[in-house]
Short mmCIF file of C-alpha atoms in Angstrom, two decimals:
data_model
loop_
_atom_site.label_atom_id
_atom_site.label_comp_id
_atom_site.label_asym_id
_atom_site.label_seq_id
_atom_site.Cartn_x
_atom_site.Cartn_y
_atom_site.Cartn_z
CA MET P 1490 2.28 -22.96 -9.02
CA GLY P 1491 1.13 -20.67 -11.83
CA GLY P 1492 3.66 -20.21 -14.64
CA LYS P 1493 4.90 -16.63 -14.23
CA ASP P 1494 4.65 -16.71 -10.44
CA ALA P 1495 6.57 -19.97 -10.30
CA MET P 1496 9.25 -18.58 -12.56
CA ILE P 1497 9.63 -15.41 -10.52
CA SER P 1498 9.56 -17.45 -7.33
CA LYS P 1499 12.33 -19.75 -8.53
CA ASP P 1500 14.53 -16.89 -9.75
CA ALA P 1501 14.03 -14.95 -6.58
CA LYS P 1502 14.77 -17.97 -4.42
CA SER P 1503 18.00 -18.76 -6.20
CA SER P 1504 19.18 -15.16 -6.05
CA ASN P 1505 18.27 -15.07 -2.39
CA ALA P 1506 20.20 -18.26 -1.73
CA ALA P 1507 23.25 -16.65 -3.31
CA THR P 1508 23.00 -13.63 -1.06
CA SER P 1509 22.36 -15.47 2.17
CA SER P 1510 24.94 -18.22 1.78
CA GLY P 1511 27.71 -15.81 2.76
CA ALA P 1512 27.04 -16.13 6.47
CA LYS P 1513 27.82 -19.85 6.54
CA GLY P 1514 31.12 -21.65 6.58
CA LYS P 1515 34.47 -20.51 8.04
CA LYS P 1516 34.88 -17.24 9.82
CA GLU P 1517 36.49 -15.26 7.06
CA VAL P 1518 35.85 -11.65 6.25
CA LYS P 1519 33.59 -11.40 3.22
CA LYS P 1520 34.81 -8.80 0.75
CA GLU P 1521 32.96 -9.47 -2.49
CA THR P 1522 29.35 -8.57 -1.81
CA GLY P 1523 27.44 -11.02 -4.04
CA LEU P 1524 24.57 -8.81 -2.94
CA GLY P 1525 23.77 -6.88 -6.10
CA LEU P 1526 20.49 -7.29 -7.94
CA SER P 1527 20.72 -9.13 -11.26
CA TYR P 1528 18.03 -6.93 -12.84
CA LYS P 1529 17.87 -3.16 -13.29
CA LYS P 1530 14.66 -1.31 -12.43
CA ASP P 1531 14.51 0.46 -15.80
CA ASP P 1532 15.43 -2.61 -17.87
CA ASN P 1533 13.19 -5.33 -16.43
CA PHE P 1534 10.85 -3.92 -13.83
CA GLY P 1535 8.97 -7.16 -13.09
CA GLU P 1536 12.07 -9.22 -12.38
CA TRP P 1537 13.69 -6.32 -10.47
CA TYR P 1538 10.64 -6.09 -8.19
CA SER P 1539 10.49 -9.86 -7.62
CA GLU P 1540 14.16 -9.85 -6.67
CA VAL P 1541 14.17 -6.73 -4.50
CA VAL P 1542 11.29 -7.87 -2.26
CA VAL P 1543 13.18 -11.09 -1.47
CA ASN P 1544 16.74 -9.75 -1.25
CA GLY P 1545 15.51 -6.78 0.81
CA GLU P 1546 14.02 -9.36 3.22
CA MET P 1547 10.46 -8.08 2.86
CA ILE P 1548 8.92 -11.40 1.81
CA GLU P 1549 9.73 -15.00 1.14
CA TYR P 1550 7.91 -17.00 -1.51
CA TYR P 1551 5.55 -19.72 -0.26
CA ASP P 1552 4.62 -23.08 -1.78
CA ILE P 1553 1.09 -21.90 -2.62
CA SER P 1554 1.05 -19.53 -5.60
CA GLY P 1555 -0.09 -16.01 -4.77
CA CYS P 1556 0.65 -16.38 -1.04
CA TYR P 1557 3.71 -14.81 0.56
CA ILE P 1558 5.46 -14.84 3.92
CA LEU P 1559 5.72 -11.30 5.29
CA ARG P 1560 9.06 -11.04 7.07
CA PRO P 1561 9.69 -8.75 10.08
CA TRP P 1562 11.17 -6.04 7.82
CA ALA P 1563 7.77 -5.72 6.09
CA VAL P 1564 5.58 -6.28 9.14
CA SER P 1565 7.32 -3.49 11.05
CA ILE P 1566 6.26 -1.05 8.27
CA TRP P 1567 2.67 -2.34 8.50
CA GLU P 1568 2.77 -1.87 12.29
CA ILE P 1569 3.88 1.78 12.00
CA MET P 1570 0.98 2.54 9.63
CA HIS P 1571 -1.37 0.51 11.86
CA ASN P 1572 -0.37 2.49 14.95
CA PHE P 1573 -0.97 5.82 13.19
CA PHE P 1574 -4.31 4.87 11.63
CA ASP P 1575 -5.63 3.07 14.70
CA ALA P 1576 -4.95 6.08 16.93
CA GLU P 1577 -6.64 8.42 14.41
CA ILE P 1578 -9.85 6.39 14.08
CA LYS P 1579 -10.06 6.03 17.86
CA LYS P 1580 -10.08 9.85 18.07
CA MET P 1581 -13.15 9.63 15.78
CA ASN P 1582 -14.77 7.22 18.28
CA ILE P 1583 -14.51 4.24 15.92
CA LYS P 1584 -14.19 0.98 17.87
CA ASN P 1585 -12.21 -2.14 16.94
CA CYS P 1586 -13.93 -5.52 16.78
CA TYR P 1587 -13.40 -8.91 15.14
CA PHE P 1588 -15.83 -10.95 13.04
CA PRO P 1589 -15.32 -14.56 11.86
CA LEU P 1590 -13.35 -15.48 8.75
CA PHE P 1591 -16.16 -17.72 7.45
CA VAL P 1592 -19.42 -16.67 5.82
CA SER P 1593 -22.39 -18.81 4.81
CA SER P 1594 -23.34 -18.89 1.13
CA THR P 1595 -26.90 -17.67 1.81
CA VAL P 1596 -25.66 -14.52 3.54
CA LEU P 1597 -22.88 -13.91 1.01
CA GLN P 1598 -25.35 -14.06 -1.87
CA LYS P 1599 -27.90 -11.73 -0.30
CA GLU P 1600 -26.66 -8.59 -2.11
CA LYS P 1601 -26.60 -9.65 -5.77
CA ASP P 1602 -24.43 -6.85 -7.28
CA HIS P 1603 -21.99 -7.19 -4.40
CA ILE P 1604 -21.43 -10.94 -4.77
CA GLU P 1605 -21.28 -10.69 -8.56
CA GLY P 1606 -18.36 -8.28 -8.12
CA PHE P 1607 -16.50 -10.77 -5.92
CA ALA P 1608 -17.79 -14.18 -7.13
CA PRO P 1609 -14.74 -15.20 -9.23
CA GLU P 1610 -12.39 -14.56 -6.28
CA VAL P 1611 -14.32 -16.26 -3.46
CA ALA P 1612 -12.57 -19.29 -1.93
CA TRP P 1613 -14.86 -22.03 -0.55
CA VAL P 1614 -14.35 -24.64 2.16
CA THR P 1615 -16.05 -27.81 0.92
CA LYS P 1616 -14.55 -30.58 3.08
CA SER P 1617 -13.84 -31.32 6.72
CA GLY P 1618 -11.32 -34.16 6.95
CA GLU P 1619 -12.62 -36.71 4.46
CA SER P 1620 -16.27 -35.73 4.63
CA GLU P 1621 -17.93 -33.25 2.30
CA LEU P 1622 -19.65 -30.33 4.02
CA GLU P 1623 -23.42 -30.29 3.48
CA VAL P 1624 -23.25 -26.57 2.78
CA PRO P 1625 -19.98 -25.06 1.51
CA ILE P 1626 -18.65 -22.13 3.56
CA ALA P 1627 -16.98 -19.10 1.97
CA ILE P 1628 -13.83 -17.40 3.26
CA ARG P 1629 -14.44 -13.65 3.51
CA PRO P 1630 -13.32 -11.61 0.48
CA THR P 1631 -14.61 -8.58 2.46
CA SER P 1632 -16.96 -8.42 5.44
CA GLU P 1633 -20.09 -6.42 4.51
CA THR P 1634 -22.25 -9.57 4.41
CA VAL P 1635 -20.52 -11.01 7.49
CA MET P 1636 -21.23 -7.97 9.65
CA TYR P 1637 -24.50 -6.47 8.50
CA PRO P 1638 -26.91 -9.14 9.79
CA TYR P 1639 -25.62 -8.13 13.25
CA PHE P 1640 -25.88 -4.39 12.56
CA SER P 1641 -29.58 -5.14 11.98
CA LYS P 1642 -29.74 -6.83 15.39
CA TRP P 1643 -27.82 -4.11 17.29
CA ILE P 1644 -29.40 -1.01 15.76
CA ARG P 1645 -32.94 -0.37 16.97
CA GLY P 1646 -33.33 3.33 17.65
CA HIS P 1647 -31.57 6.62 16.85
CA ARG P 1648 -29.65 6.37 20.14
CA ASP P 1649 -27.85 3.28 18.77
CA LEU P 1650 -26.36 5.46 16.01
CA PRO P 1651 -23.82 6.08 14.75
CA LEU P 1652 -22.40 2.55 14.93
CA ARG P 1653 -18.75 2.79 13.87
CA LEU P 1654 -16.65 -0.38 13.80
CA ASN P 1655 -13.26 -1.36 12.36
CA GLN P 1656 -11.42 -4.65 12.22
CA TRP P 1657 -7.79 -5.50 11.47
CA CYS P 1658 -7.76 -8.85 9.74
CA ASN P 1659 -6.85 -10.91 6.69
CA VAL P 1660 -9.04 -11.55 3.66
CA VAL P 1661 -8.76 -14.07 0.86
CA ARG P 1662 -9.41 -13.30 -2.82
CA TRP P 1663 -8.41 -16.16 -5.07
CA GLU P 1664 -6.63 -14.12 -7.75
CA PHE P 1665 -5.54 -16.03 -10.82
CA SER P 1666 -3.92 -13.31 -12.89
CA ASN P 1667 -0.27 -12.48 -12.27
CA PRO P 1668 0.08 -12.65 -8.49
CA THR P 1669 2.56 -9.96 -7.36
CA PRO P 1670 3.86 -9.65 -3.78
CA PHE P 1671 1.95 -6.95 -1.86
CA ILE P 1672 0.14 -5.74 -5.01
CA ARG P 1673 -2.01 -8.76 -5.93
CA SER P 1674 -1.99 -11.67 -3.52
CA ARG P 1675 -4.52 -14.33 -2.60
CA GLU P 1676 -4.41 -13.47 1.08
CA PHE P 1677 -3.63 -10.00 2.39
CA LEU P 1678 -3.82 -7.97 5.56
CA TRP P 1679 -6.05 -4.92 5.85
CA GLN P 1680 -8.23 -2.86 8.08
CA GLU P 1681 -11.87 -2.61 7.14
CA GLY P 1682 -14.16 -0.02 8.64
CA HIS P 1683 -17.94 -0.47 8.63
CA THR P 1684 -20.16 2.29 9.90
CA ALA P 1685 -23.86 3.19 10.05
CA PHE P 1686 -25.42 6.67 10.41
CA ALA P 1687 -28.85 8.24 10.72
CA THR P 1688 -28.17 10.70 7.89
CA LYS P 1689 -26.45 10.80 4.52
CA GLU P 1690 -24.61 14.02 5.52
CA GLU P 1691 -22.84 12.20 8.38
CA ALA P 1692 -21.92 9.30 6.10
CA ASP P 1693 -20.60 11.65 3.38
CA GLY P 1694 -18.50 13.51 5.97
CA GLU P 1695 -16.87 10.34 7.27
CA VAL P 1696 -16.04 9.10 3.74
CA LEU P 1697 -13.83 12.15 3.22
CA ASP P 1698 -12.35 12.13 6.75
CA ILE P 1699 -11.14 8.56 6.22
CA LEU P 1700 -9.89 9.32 2.71
CA GLU P 1701 -7.74 12.11 4.17
CA LEU P 1702 -6.16 9.58 6.58
CA TYR P 1703 -5.36 7.37 3.58
CA ARG P 1704 -3.75 10.33 1.81
CA ARG P 1705 -1.64 10.95 4.92
CA ILE P 1706 -0.50 7.29 5.04
CA TYR P 1707 0.73 7.51 1.44
CA GLU P 1708 2.11 11.05 1.37
CA GLU P 1709 3.30 11.66 4.93
CA PHE P 1710 4.48 8.16 5.83
CA LEU P 1711 5.29 6.34 2.57
CA ALA P 1712 6.35 9.53 0.71
CA VAL P 1713 4.18 8.50 -2.27
CA PRO P 1714 2.08 11.20 -3.98
CA VAL P 1715 -1.58 10.32 -4.54
CA ILE P 1716 -4.59 11.92 -6.23
CA LYS P 1717 -7.88 12.06 -4.32
CA GLY P 1718 -10.93 11.44 -6.44
CA LYS P 1719 -14.10 9.54 -7.17
CA LYS P 1720 -14.36 6.25 -9.03
CA SER P 1721 -16.65 5.94 -12.05
CA GLU P 1722 -19.97 4.07 -11.78
CA HIS P 1723 -18.31 1.20 -13.62
CA GLU P 1724 -15.30 1.05 -11.28
CA LYS P 1725 -17.06 1.75 -7.95
CA PHE P 1726 -17.45 -0.82 -5.16
CA ALA P 1727 -19.99 -3.48 -6.13
CA GLY P 1728 -23.28 -2.71 -4.37
CA GLY P 1729 -22.17 0.73 -3.12
CA LEU P 1730 -23.51 4.23 -3.82
CA TYR P 1731 -20.14 5.81 -4.67
CA THR P 1732 -16.44 5.12 -4.12
CA THR P 1733 -13.68 7.59 -3.33
CA THR P 1734 -10.03 6.68 -3.78
CA VAL P 1735 -6.44 7.78 -3.43
CA GLU P 1736 -4.72 6.85 -6.71
CA ALA P 1737 -0.98 6.32 -6.94
CA PHE P 1738 1.06 5.87 -10.12
CA VAL P 1739 4.14 3.79 -10.92
CA PRO P 1740 6.14 5.65 -13.62
CA ASN P 1741 8.29 2.61 -14.52
CA THR P 1742 5.30 0.57 -15.63
CA GLY P 1743 2.95 3.42 -16.53
CA ARG P 1744 0.29 1.91 -14.30
CA GLY P 1745 -2.06 3.48 -11.79
CA VAL P 1746 -2.64 1.84 -8.42
CA GLN P 1747 -5.84 2.12 -6.42
CA GLY P 1748 -4.12 3.05 -3.17
CA ALA P 1749 -7.04 2.80 -0.73
CA THR P 1750 -10.80 3.29 -0.99
CA SER P 1751 -13.52 4.88 1.12
CA HIS P 1752 -17.04 3.92 0.02
CA CYS P 1753 -20.44 5.36 0.77
CA LEU P 1754 -22.72 2.33 0.55
CA GLY P 1755 -25.89 4.43 0.68
CA GLN P 1756 -28.92 2.43 1.88
CA ASN P 1757 -28.55 -0.58 -0.42
CA PHE P 1758 -27.15 -2.96 2.20
CA ALA P 1759 -29.52 -1.52 4.85
CA LYS P 1760 -32.40 -2.55 2.59
CA MET P 1761 -31.03 -6.07 2.00
CA PHE P 1762 -30.16 -6.69 5.65
CA GLU P 1763 -33.08 -4.73 7.14
CA ILE P 1764 -30.93 -2.31 9.12
CA ASN P 1765 -33.69 0.02 10.30
CA PHE P 1766 -34.05 2.37 13.25
CA GLU P 1767 -36.69 4.51 14.84
CA ASN P 1768 -35.78 8.18 14.37
CA GLU P 1769 -36.45 11.04 16.77
CA LYS P 1770 -39.95 11.54 15.34
CA GLY P 1771 -40.81 7.89 16.02
CA GLU P 1772 -40.67 6.98 12.30
CA ARG P 1773 -38.96 3.90 10.83
CA ALA P 1774 -35.94 4.79 8.71
CA MET P 1775 -33.04 2.98 7.03
CA VAL P 1776 -29.45 3.72 8.04
CA TRP P 1777 -26.78 5.18 5.72
CA GLN P 1778 -23.61 3.07 5.60
CA ASN P 1779 -19.94 3.35 4.71
CA SER P 1780 -17.10 0.88 4.34
CA TRP P 1781 -13.42 1.73 3.88
CA ALA P 1782 -10.12 -0.13 3.75
CA TYR P 1783 -6.40 -0.01 3.07
CA THR P 1784 -4.18 -3.05 2.70
CA THR P 1785 -0.59 -4.32 2.64
CA ARG P 1786 -0.65 -3.20 -1.03
CA THR P 1787 0.59 0.15 0.41
CA ILE P 1788 3.99 -1.47 1.03
CA GLY P 1789 4.28 -2.69 -2.58
CA VAL P 1790 3.50 0.77 -3.94
CA MET P 1791 6.23 2.26 -1.72
CA ILE P 1792 8.79 -0.28 -2.96
CA MET P 1793 7.87 0.26 -6.63
CA VAL P 1794 8.03 4.05 -6.38
CA HIS P 1795 11.23 4.49 -4.33
CA GLY P 1796 13.34 1.36 -4.90
CA ASP P 1797 16.47 1.55 -7.07
CA ASP P 1798 19.18 -0.67 -8.54
CA LYS P 1799 20.79 -1.10 -5.11
CA GLY P 1800 17.58 -2.37 -3.52
CA LEU P 1801 14.88 -0.95 -1.27
CA VAL P 1802 14.75 2.73 -0.36
CA LEU P 1803 12.69 3.19 2.81
CA PRO P 1804 11.23 6.52 3.94
CA PRO P 1805 12.51 7.23 7.48
CA LYS P 1806 8.99 7.48 8.96
CA VAL P 1807 8.24 3.83 8.21
CA ALA P 1808 11.72 2.28 8.21
CA SER P 1809 12.09 -0.50 10.76
CA LEU P 1810 15.64 0.76 11.20
CA GLN P 1811 16.32 4.45 10.49
CA VAL P 1812 20.07 4.48 11.16
CA ILE P 1813 22.63 1.68 10.86
CA VAL P 1814 26.00 2.31 12.50
CA VAL P 1815 28.94 0.48 10.92
CA PRO P 1816 32.39 0.30 12.59
CA VAL P 1817 35.24 0.66 10.08
CA PRO P 1818 38.39 -0.58 11.85
CA TYR P 1819 41.57 -0.65 9.70
CA LYS P 1820 44.59 -2.78 10.61
CA ASP P 1821 46.14 -1.82 13.96
CA ALA P 1822 43.19 0.53 14.62
CA ASP P 1823 41.78 1.01 18.13
CA THR P 1824 38.97 -1.47 17.51
CA LYS P 1825 37.64 -1.27 21.06
CA GLY P 1826 37.54 2.55 20.89
CA ILE P 1827 35.68 2.39 17.57
CA PHE P 1828 33.19 -0.18 18.89
CA ASP P 1829 32.62 1.92 22.03
CA ALA P 1830 31.97 5.00 19.86
CA CYS P 1831 29.46 2.97 17.82
CA ALA P 1832 27.70 1.80 21.00
CA SER P 1833 27.45 5.31 22.41
CA THR P 1834 26.20 6.62 19.04
CA VAL P 1835 23.41 4.01 19.00
CA LYS P 1836 22.58 4.76 22.63
CA SER P 1837 22.30 8.53 21.99
CA LEU P 1838 20.12 7.99 18.93
CA ASN P 1839 17.85 5.43 20.65
CA GLU P 1840 17.41 7.74 23.64
CA ALA P 1841 16.44 10.56 21.26
CA GLY P 1842 13.70 8.32 19.81
CA PHE P 1843 15.41 7.10 16.63
CA ARG P 1844 15.40 3.46 15.54
CA ALA P 1845 19.16 2.77 15.37
CA GLU P 1846 21.42 -0.29 15.60
CA ALA P 1847 25.10 -1.12 15.05
CA ASP P 1848 26.41 -3.95 12.88
CA TYR P 1849 29.32 -5.51 14.79
CA ARG P 1850 29.54 -8.75 12.77
CA ASP P 1851 33.24 -9.48 12.36
CA ASN P 1852 32.99 -11.98 9.50
CA TYR P 1853 31.79 -9.32 7.06
CA SER P 1854 33.80 -6.44 5.67
CA PRO P 1855 32.48 -2.87 6.03
CA GLY P 1856 31.89 -2.82 2.24
CA TRP P 1857 29.72 -5.95 2.44
CA LYS P 1858 27.73 -4.36 5.26
CA TYR P 1859 27.22 -1.16 3.25
CA SER P 1860 25.73 -3.17 0.37
CA HIS P 1861 23.61 -5.27 2.73
CA TRP P 1862 21.98 -2.30 4.48
CA GLU P 1863 21.59 -0.45 1.17
CA MET P 1864 19.71 -3.47 -0.18
CA LYS P 1865 17.44 -3.31 2.86
CA GLY P 1866 16.85 0.40 2.28
CA VAL P 1867 17.98 1.83 5.65
CA PRO P 1868 17.71 5.63 5.22
CA LEU P 1869 20.98 6.62 6.92
CA ARG P 1870 24.31 4.86 7.46
CA ILE P 1871 26.81 6.12 10.01
CA GLU P 1872 30.44 4.99 9.61
CA ILE P 1873 32.97 5.27 12.42
CA GLY P 1874 36.65 4.64 11.62
CA PRO P 1875 40.00 5.62 13.23
CA LYS P 1876 39.93 9.15 11.70
CA ASP P 1877 36.39 9.76 12.93
CA LEU P 1878 37.39 8.54 16.38
CA ALA P 1879 40.40 10.90 16.45
CA ASN P 1880 38.31 13.88 15.24
CA ASN P 1881 35.31 13.04 17.44
CA THR P 1882 33.09 12.92 14.34
CA VAL P 1883 31.04 10.37 12.42
CA ARG P 1884 30.44 10.02 8.70
CA ALA P 1885 26.77 9.95 7.66
CA VAL P 1886 25.77 8.53 4.26
CA ARG P 1887 22.25 8.95 2.86
CA ARG P 1888 20.59 5.99 1.16
CA ASP P 1889 18.47 8.10 -1.19
CA ASN P 1890 21.25 10.10 -2.87
CA SER P 1891 24.53 8.61 -1.46
CA SER P 1892 25.68 12.03 -0.21
CA LYS P 1893 28.25 11.93 2.63
CA ASN P 1894 28.51 14.31 5.59
CA ASP P 1895 30.95 14.43 8.50
CA ILE P 1896 29.09 15.29 11.70
CA PRO P 1897 30.64 16.34 15.04
CA MET P 1898 29.62 13.88 17.78
CA ALA P 1899 28.29 16.84 19.80
CA ASP P 1900 25.72 17.64 17.07
CA LEU P 1901 24.81 14.01 16.30
CA VAL P 1902 21.16 13.89 17.40
CA GLU P 1903 20.26 17.28 15.97
CA GLN P 1904 21.96 16.58 12.61
CA VAL P 1905 20.45 13.09 12.26
CA LYS P 1906 16.97 14.53 12.82
CA VAL P 1907 17.55 17.17 10.13
CA MET P 1908 18.89 14.56 7.69
CA LEU P 1909 16.05 12.09 8.23
CA ASP P 1910 13.44 14.83 7.82
CA ASN P 1911 15.21 15.92 4.66
CA ILE P 1912 15.32 12.36 3.28
CA GLN P 1913 11.58 11.94 3.93
CA GLN P 1914 10.76 15.18 2.10
CA SER P 1915 13.25 14.54 -0.73
CA LEU P 1916 11.76 11.11 -1.43
CA PHE P 1917 8.28 12.62 -1.69
CA ASP P 1918 9.44 15.54 -3.85
CA ALA P 1919 11.38 13.27 -6.23
CA ALA P 1920 8.44 10.83 -6.50
CA LYS P 1921 6.01 13.68 -7.17
CA GLN P 1922 8.26 15.15 -9.83
CA ARG P 1923 8.56 11.75 -11.56
CA ARG P 1924 4.80 11.22 -11.39
CA ASP P 1925 3.97 14.73 -12.60
CA THR P 1926 6.16 14.32 -15.69
CA CYS P 1927 4.05 11.23 -16.53
CA ILE P 1928 0.73 13.10 -16.43
CA GLN P 1929 -0.49 14.20 -19.84
CA THR P 1930 -3.63 16.17 -20.70
CA VAL P 1931 -5.36 15.08 -23.91
CA TYR P 1932 -8.48 16.15 -25.82
CA THR P 1933 -8.80 13.59 -28.62
CA TRP P 1934 -8.72 9.83 -29.04
CA GLU P 1935 -5.53 10.06 -31.14
CA GLU P 1936 -3.75 12.01 -28.38
CA PHE P 1937 -5.08 9.51 -25.84
CA ALA P 1938 -3.80 6.47 -27.77
CA GLU P 1939 -0.38 8.05 -28.20
CA ALA P 1940 -0.11 9.02 -24.51
CA LEU P 1941 -1.15 5.49 -23.49
CA SER P 1942 1.58 3.99 -25.66
CA LYS P 1943 4.07 6.20 -23.77
CA LYS P 1944 2.91 4.83 -20.40
CA LYS P 1945 1.30 8.09 -19.30
CA MET P 1946 -1.32 8.84 -16.66
CA ILE P 1947 -3.85 10.63 -18.81
CA LEU P 1948 -6.17 13.48 -17.85
CA ALA P 1949 -9.00 13.75 -20.35
CA PRO P 1950 -12.43 15.40 -20.64
CA TRP P 1951 -15.16 12.73 -20.40
CA CYS P 1952 -18.92 12.54 -20.92
CA ASP P 1953 -19.24 10.31 -17.80
CA GLU P 1954 -21.14 7.54 -19.60
CA GLU P 1955 -20.57 3.92 -18.60
CA GLU P 1956 -20.92 2.57 -22.16
CA VAL P 1957 -18.18 4.94 -23.33
CA GLU P 1958 -15.88 3.72 -20.56
CA LYS P 1959 -16.53 0.09 -21.53
CA ASP P 1960 -15.77 1.05 -25.13
CA VAL P 1961 -12.41 2.59 -24.07
CA LYS P 1962 -11.51 -0.73 -22.39
CA THR P 1963 -12.46 -2.68 -25.53
CA ARG P 1964 -10.55 -0.37 -27.88
CA THR P 1965 -7.35 -0.45 -25.80
CA LYS P 1966 -7.15 -4.20 -25.17
CA GLY P 1967 -3.71 -5.57 -25.90
CA GLU P 1968 -0.67 -7.29 -24.42
CA MET P 1969 -0.18 -4.51 -21.87
CA GLY P 1970 -3.80 -4.73 -20.69
CA ALA P 1971 -6.69 -2.36 -21.31
CA ALA P 1972 -6.94 1.23 -20.12
CA LYS P 1973 -9.68 2.27 -17.73
CA SER P 1974 -10.76 5.29 -15.71
CA LEU P 1975 -8.62 5.69 -12.58
CA CYS P 1976 -10.58 8.50 -10.89
CA SER P 1977 -12.19 11.88 -11.42
CA PRO P 1978 -10.09 14.18 -9.23
CA PHE P 1979 -11.84 16.28 -6.58
CA GLU P 1980 -9.68 19.19 -7.75
CA GLN P 1981 -11.17 19.66 -11.21
CA PRO P 1982 -9.38 21.91 -13.72
CA ALA P 1983 -11.64 24.40 -15.53
CA LEU P 1984 -13.74 22.75 -18.25
CA PRO P 1985 -14.41 25.35 -20.96
CA GLU P 1986 -17.91 25.30 -22.44
CA GLY P 1987 -18.08 23.25 -25.59
CA THR P 1988 -15.29 20.84 -24.53
CA LEU P 1989 -15.99 17.40 -25.98
CA CYS P 1990 -15.37 13.93 -24.55
CA PHE P 1991 -12.07 12.51 -25.84
CA ALA P 1992 -13.65 9.11 -26.54
CA SER P 1993 -17.23 9.78 -27.68
CA GLY P 1994 -17.21 13.36 -29.00
CA LYS P 1995 -20.25 14.11 -26.80
CA PRO P 1996 -20.21 17.16 -24.48
CA ALA P 1997 -17.75 16.52 -21.63
CA LYS P 1998 -19.01 16.70 -18.05
CA LYS P 1999 -15.76 16.35 -16.10
CA TRP P 2000 -12.02 15.72 -16.18
CA THR P 2001 -11.00 12.14 -15.43
CA TYR P 2002 -7.68 10.33 -15.08
CA TRP P 2003 -7.24 7.28 -17.32
CA GLY P 2004 -4.54 4.68 -17.72
CA ARG P 2005 -3.56 1.09 -17.28
CA SER P 2006 -3.62 -0.12 -13.71
CA TYR P 2007 -2.63 -2.91 -11.36
#
């Protein structure tokens, strides 16, 4: 295992062992929680994150560095996003398919810029049993070169277009620098869409339609604010025409995150793979292509943005469990009555379409259960004790701000809906406010350097020259990593005539976000 990853893995495992050992042994009611995190988010973000993903039961570390077990708590979030996105692309008449995991070296190397962009990360199969393979086989880092030889076979005339395919699969990119669960891993889950059109206008339109779905995943489901924009020539997808992105930002680390990308590939791959068609005038023409993807990285961004010192904080729309009901029986209380009230509460909520469960475990105290479900980020906790039973009420406690409300049983479903909607919106609003306070507009290199040292997301006027961007990377290299362009936002502020580039002093052409990134 790589140094840092091994260290994090070991720490996280030991802390996890401490938290899970409570369930073993004699049946005694656990009072002390032993559940707290040993690191604070603001004090040691890296260790906090490594601990929270394990203690919150999102992942477990694996014996191969950079690979992680996704536990049901994480997979259920992925499934909710999958169900939304899959339904939306089907409305657009995009069809699901599945292509093999393996790709031959000759095909992979057909598009030179493309493979150069991925070469350091490609994993190769070189042996079968004890015998060496005559020709090594690559494991897909992405599927352009896997799919496009067959696009060439299937597309003959204009009636075969558009061809719009998507696959849900895993890819392997053999990362060596600082593997981080969800954010940078050697194998990850994603969807990848690959489409071909007769015209550039159709391709351009789809790029933005898909990007809007990615914005909705982040903002409407994960409650994470993102900025829509275009990547620089230097940062665009290798071999593509242009790349659009939704960029997120993690205030604690002062780093941008490429949230999801939608690429127009132009006709470059069509040329390499001879994807031609006969148009309506009987002329030979090349197709225009797109590719687009979002990954399990989405989950990591959500954890980083919303998590706190008690653990995960899950937005209700994606939470595997939206409401946990905890019985609170005191001595001599009507335990059966309390348990029955819990059961009927869960039943009412489930029937109304909420994901709710009760925690009846009798070898854990209510306090232990509160800490446990807070660690796992459940948006709303409902407590039912003797007083609540007598008053025909329940106590609802929000995970995001710990506020408590007593709700009449008669209004349960209605009130829970209002509270969950409010939690979803509050998480987004709080995250947006935190992000917005980190955005700083600068005009000069000195202002830029100072803002970067304060972990800001920087909006600066730029001349849009690749050499200048490379120079920014070189000049900002350091322990924290170099700064780079994140995106040029579609919503451009006014650029007064005579505005100069912050880095080169040449006339500026656009506003661009800069910063360090994952």
